[in-house]
Amino acid sequence: MATVTDQSLPTRPERMGRLPYTRKHTRVLLGSGTGWALDAMDVGLISFVGLAIATQWDLTRTEQSWLLSIGFVGMALGATFGGMLADRYGRRTVFATTLLVYGLATGASALVSGLAALLVLRFLVGIGLGAELPVASTLVSELSPTRIRGRMVVLLESFWAVGWLLAALIGYFVVPASDNGWRWAFALGLVPAIYAVVIRWGMPESPLFLERRGRETQAEEVVRSFEESAGVPHEQSRPLPEAPPRSAGALWSPAYRVRTVGIWVVWFCVNFSYYGAFIWLPTLLYAQGFDLVRSFGYTLVITLAQLPGYALAAVLVEVWGRRATLATFLLGSAVSAVFFGLSGEVWQIIAAGCAMSFFNLGAWGALYAVTPEIYPTSVRASGAGAAAGFGRIASIAAPLLVPVILGTWGNAALFTLFGAAFVVGALAAYLLLPEQAGDALETS
């Protein structure tokens, strides 16, 4: 007769991993994805709002650069410490708290009357946003069936395109409509604060996290709820094997050192090129002679190309694997960036911009899929958060460097630099990261 220590019995993560896709997985994806979309809307809004504020308040390029970058300072801190908190207090709790922080700070930004106050609030927005993204991807990864885990995380990341589209629509229709258009845009940031109350009670916690924290009854309840959704009979589980306590320092142990270097390099390169290009995109188009509405409109068209990029990446991460998909999309981003820098005609700008948007956001999807997979449960959120936090250093630097590089060497040199960063990221992804497609998550 089998006992709970019988090695023939599955663990709870194995029971979760072999389940079919169910409506409960859809609710997890939509719940996390809605928060993700609202995050993207906030990040996208600053690229549109920043230009409107700079014009209205007569900001210098340096002041505008800080307005665009200060949120990423908060994101770097939020990602690093948010992951640690999620490994200690739970993925769901930190996810909801961070939504609340950045939602309230964004809404308060609508009331400011000076640059200093706005910079403080943008910093707080960044803290909430930076903590939420790696935590949400970790939660979805741990709740997904093994065979489609990568696809689930890429689909989660695809909600970024939805949020950026919302930002582009607000930027196109709301921001230019009046002198207070940018204030109304910020006021919409209160939506995540309301949503946080709902998400806190509607999302399941990771059973992997719960069991590792000794909360086995709650872990079993979560697993059984997914089995009921799938119409699968409940099973007994054997306990997870004992694991030594780990701290964030385990990321640099011999077992994980190479992959930590690799994922940090990829995060840095992708952040540098993506935020350097897309945060400044409406301003760059405006500087080329397009008026405010046209520059926002072209940005909206370019943003639409993100959706098919995500869709293709969601398929390829399970067919080609994470590494090959990530490296391929980064190389496509590199070529597109160079062509964008050389574009002069409107059709060339839109075509190259759409290609850059397609490949770059597909790469983001693959990156979020691979990041949580390369670490064990005890430091999974910490590892994802640390990689994201390091990458945010590049997202801080890039918007500050853009006006300097533009003024010294011009548009072509700027986007060639972005292309070079994408190439470095592709090499790091392919050479330094393990392939985890089809493998169960490490539970220690």
Short mmCIF file of C-alpha atoms in Angstrom, two decimals:
data_model
loop_
_atom_site.label_atom_id
_atom_site.label_comp_id
_atom_site.label_asym_id
_atom_site.label_seq_id
_atom_site.Cartn_x
_atom_site.Cartn_y
_atom_site.Cartn_z
CA MET A 1 0.00 0.00 0.00
CA ALA A 2 1.39 3.42 -0.98
CA THR A 3 2.26 5.98 1.65
CA VAL A 4 2.85 9.69 1.35
CA THR A 5 6.59 8.96 1.23
CA ASP A 6 6.25 6.47 -1.63
CA GLN A 7 8.56 7.65 -4.41
CA SER A 8 6.09 6.42 -7.02
CA LEU A 9 3.71 9.19 -6.00
CA PRO A 10 3.95 12.57 -7.74
CA THR A 11 4.88 15.77 -5.97
CA ARG A 12 2.42 18.64 -6.02
CA PRO A 13 4.43 20.52 -8.69
CA GLU A 14 4.37 17.37 -10.83
CA ARG A 15 0.60 17.16 -10.43
CA MET A 16 0.32 20.79 -11.49
CA GLY A 17 2.78 20.38 -14.35
CA ARG A 18 0.99 17.51 -16.08
CA LEU A 19 -2.50 19.03 -15.97
CA PRO A 20 -4.21 20.09 -19.21
CA TYR A 21 -4.93 23.75 -19.82
CA THR A 22 -8.14 24.78 -18.02
CA ARG A 23 -10.39 27.76 -17.48
CA LYS A 24 -8.60 28.34 -14.19
CA HIS A 25 -5.35 28.82 -16.12
CA THR A 26 -7.17 31.33 -18.29
CA ARG A 27 -8.26 33.25 -15.20
CA VAL A 28 -4.67 33.29 -13.91
CA LEU A 29 -3.43 34.52 -17.28
CA LEU A 30 -6.11 37.21 -17.59
CA GLY A 31 -5.72 38.31 -13.97
CA SER A 32 -1.95 38.67 -14.21
CA GLY A 33 -2.12 39.94 -17.79
CA THR A 34 -4.52 42.75 -16.95
CA GLY A 35 -2.09 44.01 -14.33
CA TRP A 36 0.72 43.65 -16.86
CA ALA A 37 -1.22 45.67 -19.44
CA LEU A 38 -1.87 48.43 -16.92
CA ASP A 39 1.85 48.50 -16.15
CA ALA A 40 2.66 48.87 -19.83
CA MET A 41 0.07 51.60 -20.18
CA ASP A 42 1.84 53.55 -17.45
CA VAL A 43 5.32 53.13 -19.00
CA GLY A 44 3.98 53.98 -22.44
CA LEU A 45 2.12 57.03 -21.20
CA ILE A 46 5.29 58.74 -20.02
CA SER A 47 6.70 58.71 -23.56
CA PHE A 48 3.63 60.64 -24.77
CA VAL A 49 3.01 62.69 -21.64
CA GLY A 50 6.71 63.54 -21.35
CA LEU A 51 6.68 65.27 -24.72
CA ALA A 52 3.49 67.20 -23.89
CA ILE A 53 4.86 68.31 -20.50
CA ALA A 54 8.22 69.24 -21.98
CA THR A 55 6.45 71.44 -24.52
CA GLN A 56 4.05 73.00 -22.00
CA TRP A 57 6.61 73.55 -19.22
CA ASP A 58 9.43 74.42 -21.65
CA LEU A 59 11.73 71.72 -20.23
CA THR A 60 15.28 71.33 -21.44
CA ARG A 61 16.35 68.05 -23.04
CA THR A 62 18.17 67.16 -19.81
CA GLU A 63 15.06 67.78 -17.70
CA GLN A 64 12.96 65.75 -20.11
CA SER A 65 15.55 62.95 -19.95
CA TRP A 66 15.23 62.81 -16.16
CA LEU A 67 11.44 62.76 -16.44
CA LEU A 68 11.72 59.73 -18.71
CA SER A 69 14.45 58.01 -16.65
CA ILE A 70 13.51 58.56 -13.01
CA GLY A 71 10.83 55.88 -13.11
CA PHE A 72 13.46 53.34 -14.13
CA VAL A 73 15.52 54.19 -11.05
CA GLY A 74 12.50 53.13 -9.02
CA MET A 75 12.03 50.08 -11.24
CA ALA A 76 15.58 48.92 -10.58
CA LEU A 77 15.01 49.04 -6.82
CA GLY A 78 11.50 47.63 -7.07
CA ALA A 79 12.54 44.66 -9.21
CA THR A 80 15.45 43.75 -6.94
CA PHE A 81 13.64 43.99 -3.62
CA GLY A 82 10.23 42.94 -4.94
CA GLY A 83 11.62 39.55 -5.97
CA MET A 84 13.13 39.03 -2.52
CA LEU A 85 9.85 39.96 -0.84
CA ALA A 86 7.94 37.59 -3.12
CA ASP A 87 10.20 34.69 -2.11
CA ARG A 88 9.52 35.55 1.53
CA TYR A 89 5.87 36.66 1.66
CA GLY A 90 4.34 35.19 -1.49
CA ARG A 91 3.91 36.05 -5.15
CA ARG A 92 0.24 37.06 -4.96
CA THR A 93 0.63 39.43 -2.00
CA VAL A 94 3.55 41.33 -3.51
CA PHE A 95 1.81 41.41 -6.90
CA ALA A 96 -1.26 43.14 -5.46
CA THR A 97 0.72 45.53 -3.25
CA THR A 98 2.89 46.75 -6.10
CA LEU A 99 -0.18 47.38 -8.28
CA LEU A 100 -1.60 49.53 -5.52
CA VAL A 101 1.61 51.55 -5.04
CA TYR A 102 2.13 52.48 -8.65
CA GLY A 103 -1.57 53.04 -9.35
CA LEU A 104 -1.94 55.60 -6.56
CA ALA A 105 1.33 57.34 -7.47
CA THR A 106 0.31 57.60 -11.12
CA GLY A 107 -3.08 59.03 -10.23
CA ALA A 108 -1.45 61.58 -7.90
CA SER A 109 0.81 62.67 -10.77
CA ALA A 110 -2.23 64.28 -12.39
CA LEU A 111 -2.30 66.91 -9.63
CA VAL A 112 1.32 68.11 -9.66
CA SER A 113 2.30 71.65 -10.58
CA GLY A 114 6.07 71.32 -10.83
CA LEU A 115 8.81 69.06 -12.11
CA ALA A 116 10.28 68.13 -8.70
CA ALA A 117 7.00 66.69 -7.36
CA LEU A 118 6.41 64.84 -10.60
CA LEU A 119 9.87 63.26 -10.45
CA VAL A 120 9.22 61.99 -6.91
CA LEU A 121 5.93 60.43 -7.94
CA ARG A 122 7.45 58.87 -11.06
CA PHE A 123 10.09 57.31 -8.82
CA LEU A 124 7.36 55.74 -6.66
CA VAL A 125 5.55 54.55 -9.77
CA GLY A 126 8.77 52.85 -10.84
CA ILE A 127 9.15 51.03 -7.53
CA GLY A 128 5.69 49.50 -7.84
CA LEU A 129 6.05 48.68 -11.51
CA GLY A 130 9.55 47.24 -11.20
CA ALA A 131 8.50 44.86 -8.44
CA GLU A 132 5.35 43.66 -10.16
CA LEU A 133 6.71 42.41 -13.50
CA PRO A 134 9.17 39.68 -12.39
CA VAL A 135 6.79 38.59 -9.62
CA ALA A 136 3.88 38.15 -12.03
CA SER A 137 5.96 36.12 -14.49
CA THR A 138 7.21 33.91 -11.66
CA LEU A 139 3.65 33.26 -10.45
CA VAL A 140 2.36 32.36 -13.93
CA SER A 141 5.38 30.14 -14.57
CA GLU A 142 4.78 28.19 -11.36
CA LEU A 143 1.06 27.72 -12.04
CA SER A 144 1.39 26.63 -15.70
CA PRO A 145 1.36 23.13 -17.23
CA THR A 146 4.94 22.13 -18.03
CA ARG A 147 4.38 21.51 -21.74
CA ILE A 148 3.08 25.05 -22.37
CA ARG A 149 4.81 26.95 -19.56
CA GLY A 150 6.90 29.06 -21.91
CA ARG A 151 3.90 29.86 -24.07
CA MET A 152 1.89 30.93 -21.02
CA VAL A 153 4.56 33.41 -19.94
CA VAL A 154 4.94 34.80 -23.47
CA LEU A 155 1.17 35.26 -23.62
CA LEU A 156 1.38 37.05 -20.28
CA GLU A 157 4.06 39.33 -21.72
CA SER A 158 1.87 39.96 -24.79
CA PHE A 159 -0.45 41.96 -22.55
CA TRP A 160 2.35 44.54 -22.60
CA ALA A 161 1.40 45.30 -26.19
CA VAL A 162 -2.22 45.78 -25.16
CA GLY A 163 -1.16 48.26 -22.47
CA TRP A 164 1.18 50.10 -24.81
CA LEU A 165 -1.62 50.34 -27.37
CA LEU A 166 -3.86 51.84 -24.69
CA ALA A 167 -1.10 54.33 -23.94
CA ALA A 168 -0.76 55.15 -27.63
CA LEU A 169 -4.52 55.66 -27.96
CA ILE A 170 -4.58 57.91 -24.89
CA GLY A 171 -1.55 59.73 -26.26
CA TYR A 172 -3.24 60.22 -29.61
CA PHE A 173 -6.76 61.16 -28.49
CA VAL A 174 -6.46 62.51 -24.92
CA VAL A 175 -3.06 64.15 -24.43
CA PRO A 176 -3.22 66.62 -27.39
CA ALA A 177 -6.90 67.44 -26.77
CA SER A 178 -6.22 70.20 -24.23
CA ASP A 179 -3.53 71.72 -22.04
CA ASN A 180 -4.70 69.38 -19.27
CA GLY A 181 -4.70 66.31 -21.52
CA TRP A 182 -1.60 64.89 -19.85
CA ARG A 183 -3.29 65.25 -16.45
CA TRP A 184 -6.27 63.21 -17.61
CA ALA A 185 -3.84 60.60 -18.94
CA PHE A 186 -2.20 60.27 -15.53
CA ALA A 187 -5.57 60.17 -13.78
CA LEU A 188 -6.32 56.94 -15.62
CA GLY A 189 -3.51 55.41 -13.58
CA LEU A 190 -5.94 55.11 -10.68
CA VAL A 191 -7.39 52.08 -12.46
CA PRO A 192 -4.59 49.75 -11.23
CA ALA A 193 -5.25 50.84 -7.64
CA ILE A 194 -8.86 49.68 -7.91
CA TYR A 195 -7.81 46.54 -9.74
CA ALA A 196 -5.32 45.65 -6.97
CA VAL A 197 -8.16 45.14 -4.50
CA VAL A 198 -9.75 42.60 -6.84
CA ILE A 199 -6.56 40.81 -7.83
CA ARG A 200 -5.47 40.30 -4.21
CA TRP A 201 -8.45 38.05 -3.51
CA GLY A 202 -8.97 36.50 -6.91
CA MET A 203 -5.52 35.04 -7.67
CA PRO A 204 -4.25 31.70 -6.32
CA GLU A 205 -0.87 31.61 -4.60
CA SER A 206 1.88 29.41 -6.00
CA PRO A 207 1.65 25.92 -4.42
CA LEU A 208 5.42 25.62 -4.88
CA PHE A 209 5.93 28.68 -2.70
CA LEU A 210 3.35 27.54 -0.15
CA GLU A 211 4.84 24.08 0.28
CA ARG A 212 8.36 25.42 0.61
CA ARG A 213 7.10 27.73 3.36
CA GLY A 214 5.55 24.80 5.22
CA ARG A 215 1.95 25.66 4.30
CA GLU A 216 1.14 22.24 2.87
CA THR A 217 -2.62 22.36 3.50
CA GLN A 218 -2.93 25.57 1.48
CA ALA A 219 -0.68 24.19 -1.25
CA GLU A 220 -2.89 21.10 -1.52
CA GLU A 221 -6.01 23.29 -1.76
CA VAL A 222 -4.54 25.20 -4.71
CA VAL A 223 -3.50 22.01 -6.54
CA ARG A 224 -6.91 20.42 -5.97
CA SER A 225 -8.68 23.52 -7.29
CA PHE A 226 -6.78 23.19 -10.58
CA GLU A 227 -7.44 19.44 -10.72
CA GLU A 228 -11.16 20.06 -10.22
CA SER A 229 -11.09 22.63 -13.02
CA ALA A 230 -9.48 20.02 -15.28
CA GLY A 231 -11.84 17.21 -14.18
CA VAL A 232 -8.86 15.21 -12.95
CA PRO A 233 -9.17 12.99 -9.83
CA HIS A 234 -7.17 14.02 -6.81
CA GLU A 235 -4.02 12.13 -5.92
CA GLN A 236 -1.83 11.70 -2.93
CA SER A 237 1.48 13.50 -3.13
CA ARG A 238 4.88 12.73 -1.80
CA PRO A 239 6.51 15.69 -0.08
CA LEU A 240 9.13 17.71 -1.86
CA PRO A 241 12.67 16.58 -1.06
CA GLU A 242 14.47 18.50 1.63
CA ALA A 243 16.32 21.52 0.28
CA PRO A 244 19.03 23.55 1.98
CA PRO A 245 18.02 27.11 2.85
CA ARG A 246 19.14 29.53 0.18
CA SER A 247 19.66 33.26 0.08
CA ALA A 248 19.96 35.54 -2.93
CA GLY A 249 23.71 34.78 -2.82
CA ALA A 250 22.88 31.38 -4.34
CA LEU A 251 22.50 33.15 -7.69
CA TRP A 252 26.32 33.36 -7.78
CA SER A 253 27.01 29.82 -6.60
CA PRO A 254 28.88 27.54 -9.06
CA ALA A 255 25.60 25.90 -10.10
CA TYR A 256 23.98 29.15 -11.26
CA ARG A 257 26.84 31.59 -11.86
CA VAL A 258 27.07 31.26 -15.65
CA ARG A 259 23.33 31.53 -16.22
CA THR A 260 23.15 34.53 -13.86
CA VAL A 261 25.81 36.33 -15.91
CA GLY A 262 24.00 35.40 -19.12
CA ILE A 263 20.55 36.52 -18.01
CA TRP A 264 21.90 39.78 -16.55
CA VAL A 265 23.68 40.61 -19.82
CA VAL A 266 20.54 39.90 -21.86
CA TRP A 267 18.36 41.97 -19.56
CA PHE A 268 20.82 44.87 -19.70
CA CYS A 269 21.10 44.86 -23.50
CA VAL A 270 17.36 44.53 -24.13
CA ASN A 271 16.50 47.28 -21.64
CA PHE A 272 19.11 49.62 -23.08
CA SER A 273 17.90 49.34 -26.66
CA TYR A 274 14.18 49.01 -26.04
CA TYR A 275 13.75 51.94 -23.67
CA GLY A 276 16.33 54.06 -25.45
CA ALA A 277 14.32 53.70 -28.66
CA PHE A 278 10.67 53.44 -27.63
CA ILE A 279 10.52 55.89 -24.73
CA TRP A 280 11.99 58.57 -26.99
CA LEU A 281 10.12 57.51 -30.14
CA PRO A 282 7.38 60.20 -30.16
CA THR A 283 10.00 62.87 -29.39
CA LEU A 284 12.35 61.59 -32.11
CA LEU A 285 9.54 61.72 -34.66
CA TYR A 286 8.56 65.19 -33.45
CA ALA A 287 12.18 66.33 -33.87
CA GLN A 288 12.12 65.13 -37.49
CA GLY A 289 9.41 67.66 -38.28
CA PHE A 290 6.19 65.77 -37.58
CA ASP A 291 3.65 67.58 -35.45
CA LEU A 292 2.49 66.22 -32.08
CA VAL A 293 -0.56 64.39 -33.41
CA ARG A 294 1.28 62.82 -36.37
CA SER A 295 4.21 61.67 -34.24
CA PHE A 296 1.76 60.07 -31.80
CA GLY A 297 -0.16 58.51 -34.70
CA TYR A 298 2.97 56.95 -36.24
CA THR A 299 3.93 55.60 -32.83
CA LEU A 300 0.48 54.01 -32.54
CA VAL A 301 0.93 52.24 -35.91
CA ILE A 302 4.39 51.00 -34.93
CA THR A 303 3.02 49.73 -31.62
CA LEU A 304 0.46 47.53 -33.39
CA ALA A 305 3.32 45.37 -34.72
CA GLN A 306 4.05 44.18 -31.19
CA LEU A 307 1.06 41.81 -31.18
CA PRO A 308 2.14 39.47 -34.03
CA GLY A 309 5.67 39.50 -32.57
CA TYR A 310 4.37 38.09 -29.32
CA ALA A 311 2.12 35.60 -31.12
CA LEU A 312 5.00 34.11 -33.11
CA ALA A 313 7.30 34.01 -30.07
CA ALA A 314 4.59 32.19 -28.08
CA VAL A 315 4.65 29.39 -30.65
CA LEU A 316 8.40 29.26 -31.18
CA VAL A 317 9.41 29.05 -27.50
CA GLU A 318 7.88 25.56 -27.41
CA VAL A 319 8.95 24.54 -30.94
CA TRP A 320 12.47 25.98 -31.20
CA GLY A 321 13.06 26.39 -27.48
CA ARG A 322 13.68 29.47 -25.35
CA ARG A 323 17.30 30.15 -26.29
CA ALA A 324 16.94 29.92 -30.07
CA THR A 325 13.75 32.01 -30.07
CA LEU A 326 15.26 34.71 -27.87
CA ALA A 327 18.50 34.91 -29.86
CA THR A 328 16.67 35.00 -33.22
CA PHE A 329 14.30 37.77 -32.19
CA LEU A 330 17.20 39.80 -30.76
CA LEU A 331 19.10 39.52 -34.05
CA GLY A 332 15.95 40.62 -35.90
CA SER A 333 15.73 43.57 -33.51
CA ALA A 334 19.34 44.49 -34.30
CA VAL A 335 18.80 44.58 -38.06
CA SER A 336 15.54 46.53 -37.67
CA ALA A 337 17.16 49.10 -35.39
CA VAL A 338 19.91 49.84 -37.91
CA PHE A 339 17.38 50.26 -40.72
CA PHE A 340 15.27 52.55 -38.53
CA GLY A 341 18.29 54.76 -37.89
CA LEU A 342 18.89 55.06 -41.64
CA SER A 343 15.25 55.76 -42.53
CA GLY A 344 14.22 59.16 -43.85
CA GLU A 345 10.92 58.75 -45.67
CA VAL A 346 7.69 58.25 -43.77
CA TRP A 347 7.09 54.77 -45.19
CA GLN A 348 10.64 53.74 -44.28
CA ILE A 349 10.24 55.00 -40.72
CA ILE A 350 6.96 53.13 -40.26
CA ALA A 351 8.20 49.90 -41.91
CA ALA A 352 11.48 49.79 -39.96
CA GLY A 353 9.68 50.84 -36.78
CA CYS A 354 7.11 48.07 -37.18
CA ALA A 355 9.89 45.50 -37.76
CA MET A 356 11.75 46.73 -34.68
CA SER A 357 8.55 46.59 -32.65
CA PHE A 358 7.74 43.07 -33.92
CA PHE A 359 11.14 41.54 -33.14
CA ASN A 360 11.86 43.47 -29.96
CA LEU A 361 8.62 42.60 -28.21
CA GLY A 362 8.84 38.98 -29.32
CA ALA A 363 12.27 38.93 -27.68
CA TRP A 364 10.78 40.37 -24.49
CA GLY A 365 8.25 37.53 -24.43
CA ALA A 366 10.94 34.87 -24.74
CA LEU A 367 13.09 36.63 -22.12
CA TYR A 368 10.30 36.62 -19.55
CA ALA A 369 9.66 32.95 -20.33
CA VAL A 370 13.23 31.84 -19.70
CA THR A 371 14.10 34.03 -16.70
CA PRO A 372 12.05 32.32 -13.93
CA GLU A 373 12.88 28.86 -15.26
CA ILE A 374 16.63 28.97 -14.66
CA TYR A 375 16.43 29.19 -10.85
CA PRO A 376 15.00 26.94 -8.07
CA THR A 377 11.80 27.81 -6.22
CA SER A 378 13.53 29.23 -3.13
CA VAL A 379 15.24 32.01 -5.13
CA ARG A 380 13.15 32.05 -8.33
CA ALA A 381 11.49 35.43 -7.76
CA SER A 382 14.73 36.84 -6.30
CA GLY A 383 16.66 35.70 -9.38
CA ALA A 384 14.10 37.10 -11.80
CA GLY A 385 13.93 40.35 -9.83
CA ALA A 386 17.72 40.71 -9.65
CA ALA A 387 18.05 40.23 -13.41
CA ALA A 388 15.28 42.75 -14.05
CA GLY A 389 16.81 45.16 -11.53
CA PHE A 390 20.21 45.00 -13.23
CA GLY A 391 18.55 45.52 -16.59
CA ARG A 392 16.83 48.63 -15.28
CA ILE A 393 20.24 50.26 -14.89
CA ALA A 394 20.34 50.28 -18.69
CA SER A 395 16.81 51.66 -18.89
CA ILE A 396 17.92 54.52 -16.62
CA ALA A 397 21.02 55.26 -18.67
CA ALA A 398 19.53 54.94 -22.14
CA PRO A 399 17.02 57.85 -22.04
CA LEU A 400 19.74 60.05 -20.53
CA LEU A 401 22.26 59.14 -23.24
CA VAL A 402 19.87 59.54 -26.19
CA PRO A 403 20.05 63.36 -26.43
CA VAL A 404 23.85 63.29 -26.00
CA ILE A 405 24.37 60.73 -28.77
CA LEU A 406 21.84 62.42 -31.04
CA GLY A 407 23.53 65.78 -30.62
CA THR A 408 27.01 64.38 -31.22
CA TRP A 409 26.67 61.64 -33.83
CA GLY A 410 23.06 61.68 -35.03
CA ASN A 411 20.16 59.29 -35.45
CA ALA A 412 22.00 56.62 -37.48
CA ALA A 413 24.75 56.22 -34.88
CA LEU A 414 22.19 56.04 -32.07
CA PHE A 415 20.24 53.16 -33.61
CA THR A 416 23.42 51.39 -34.71
CA LEU A 417 24.41 51.40 -31.03
CA PHE A 418 21.01 49.94 -30.15
CA GLY A 419 21.55 47.27 -32.81
CA ALA A 420 24.96 46.37 -31.37
CA ALA A 421 23.44 45.93 -27.92
CA PHE A 422 20.83 43.56 -29.35
CA VAL A 423 23.61 41.47 -30.95
CA VAL A 424 25.48 41.19 -27.63
CA GLY A 425 22.25 40.13 -25.95
CA ALA A 426 21.64 37.45 -28.61
CA LEU A 427 25.11 35.98 -28.10
CA ALA A 428 24.71 35.92 -24.32
CA ALA A 429 21.31 34.22 -24.61
CA TYR A 430 22.51 31.49 -26.94
CA LEU A 431 25.87 30.80 -25.32
CA LEU A 432 25.22 31.23 -21.59
CA LEU A 433 21.61 30.25 -20.86
CA PRO A 434 20.33 26.68 -20.39
CA GLU A 435 17.45 25.35 -22.47
CA GLN A 436 14.49 24.58 -20.20
CA ALA A 437 11.72 23.85 -22.71
CA GLY A 438 9.77 20.78 -21.57
CA ASP A 439 11.66 20.48 -18.27
CA ALA A 440 9.95 20.66 -14.91
CA LEU A 441 10.81 23.63 -12.71
CA GLU A 442 13.50 23.04 -10.11
CA THR A 443 11.67 22.73 -6.80
CA SER A 444 14.49 23.12 -4.27
#
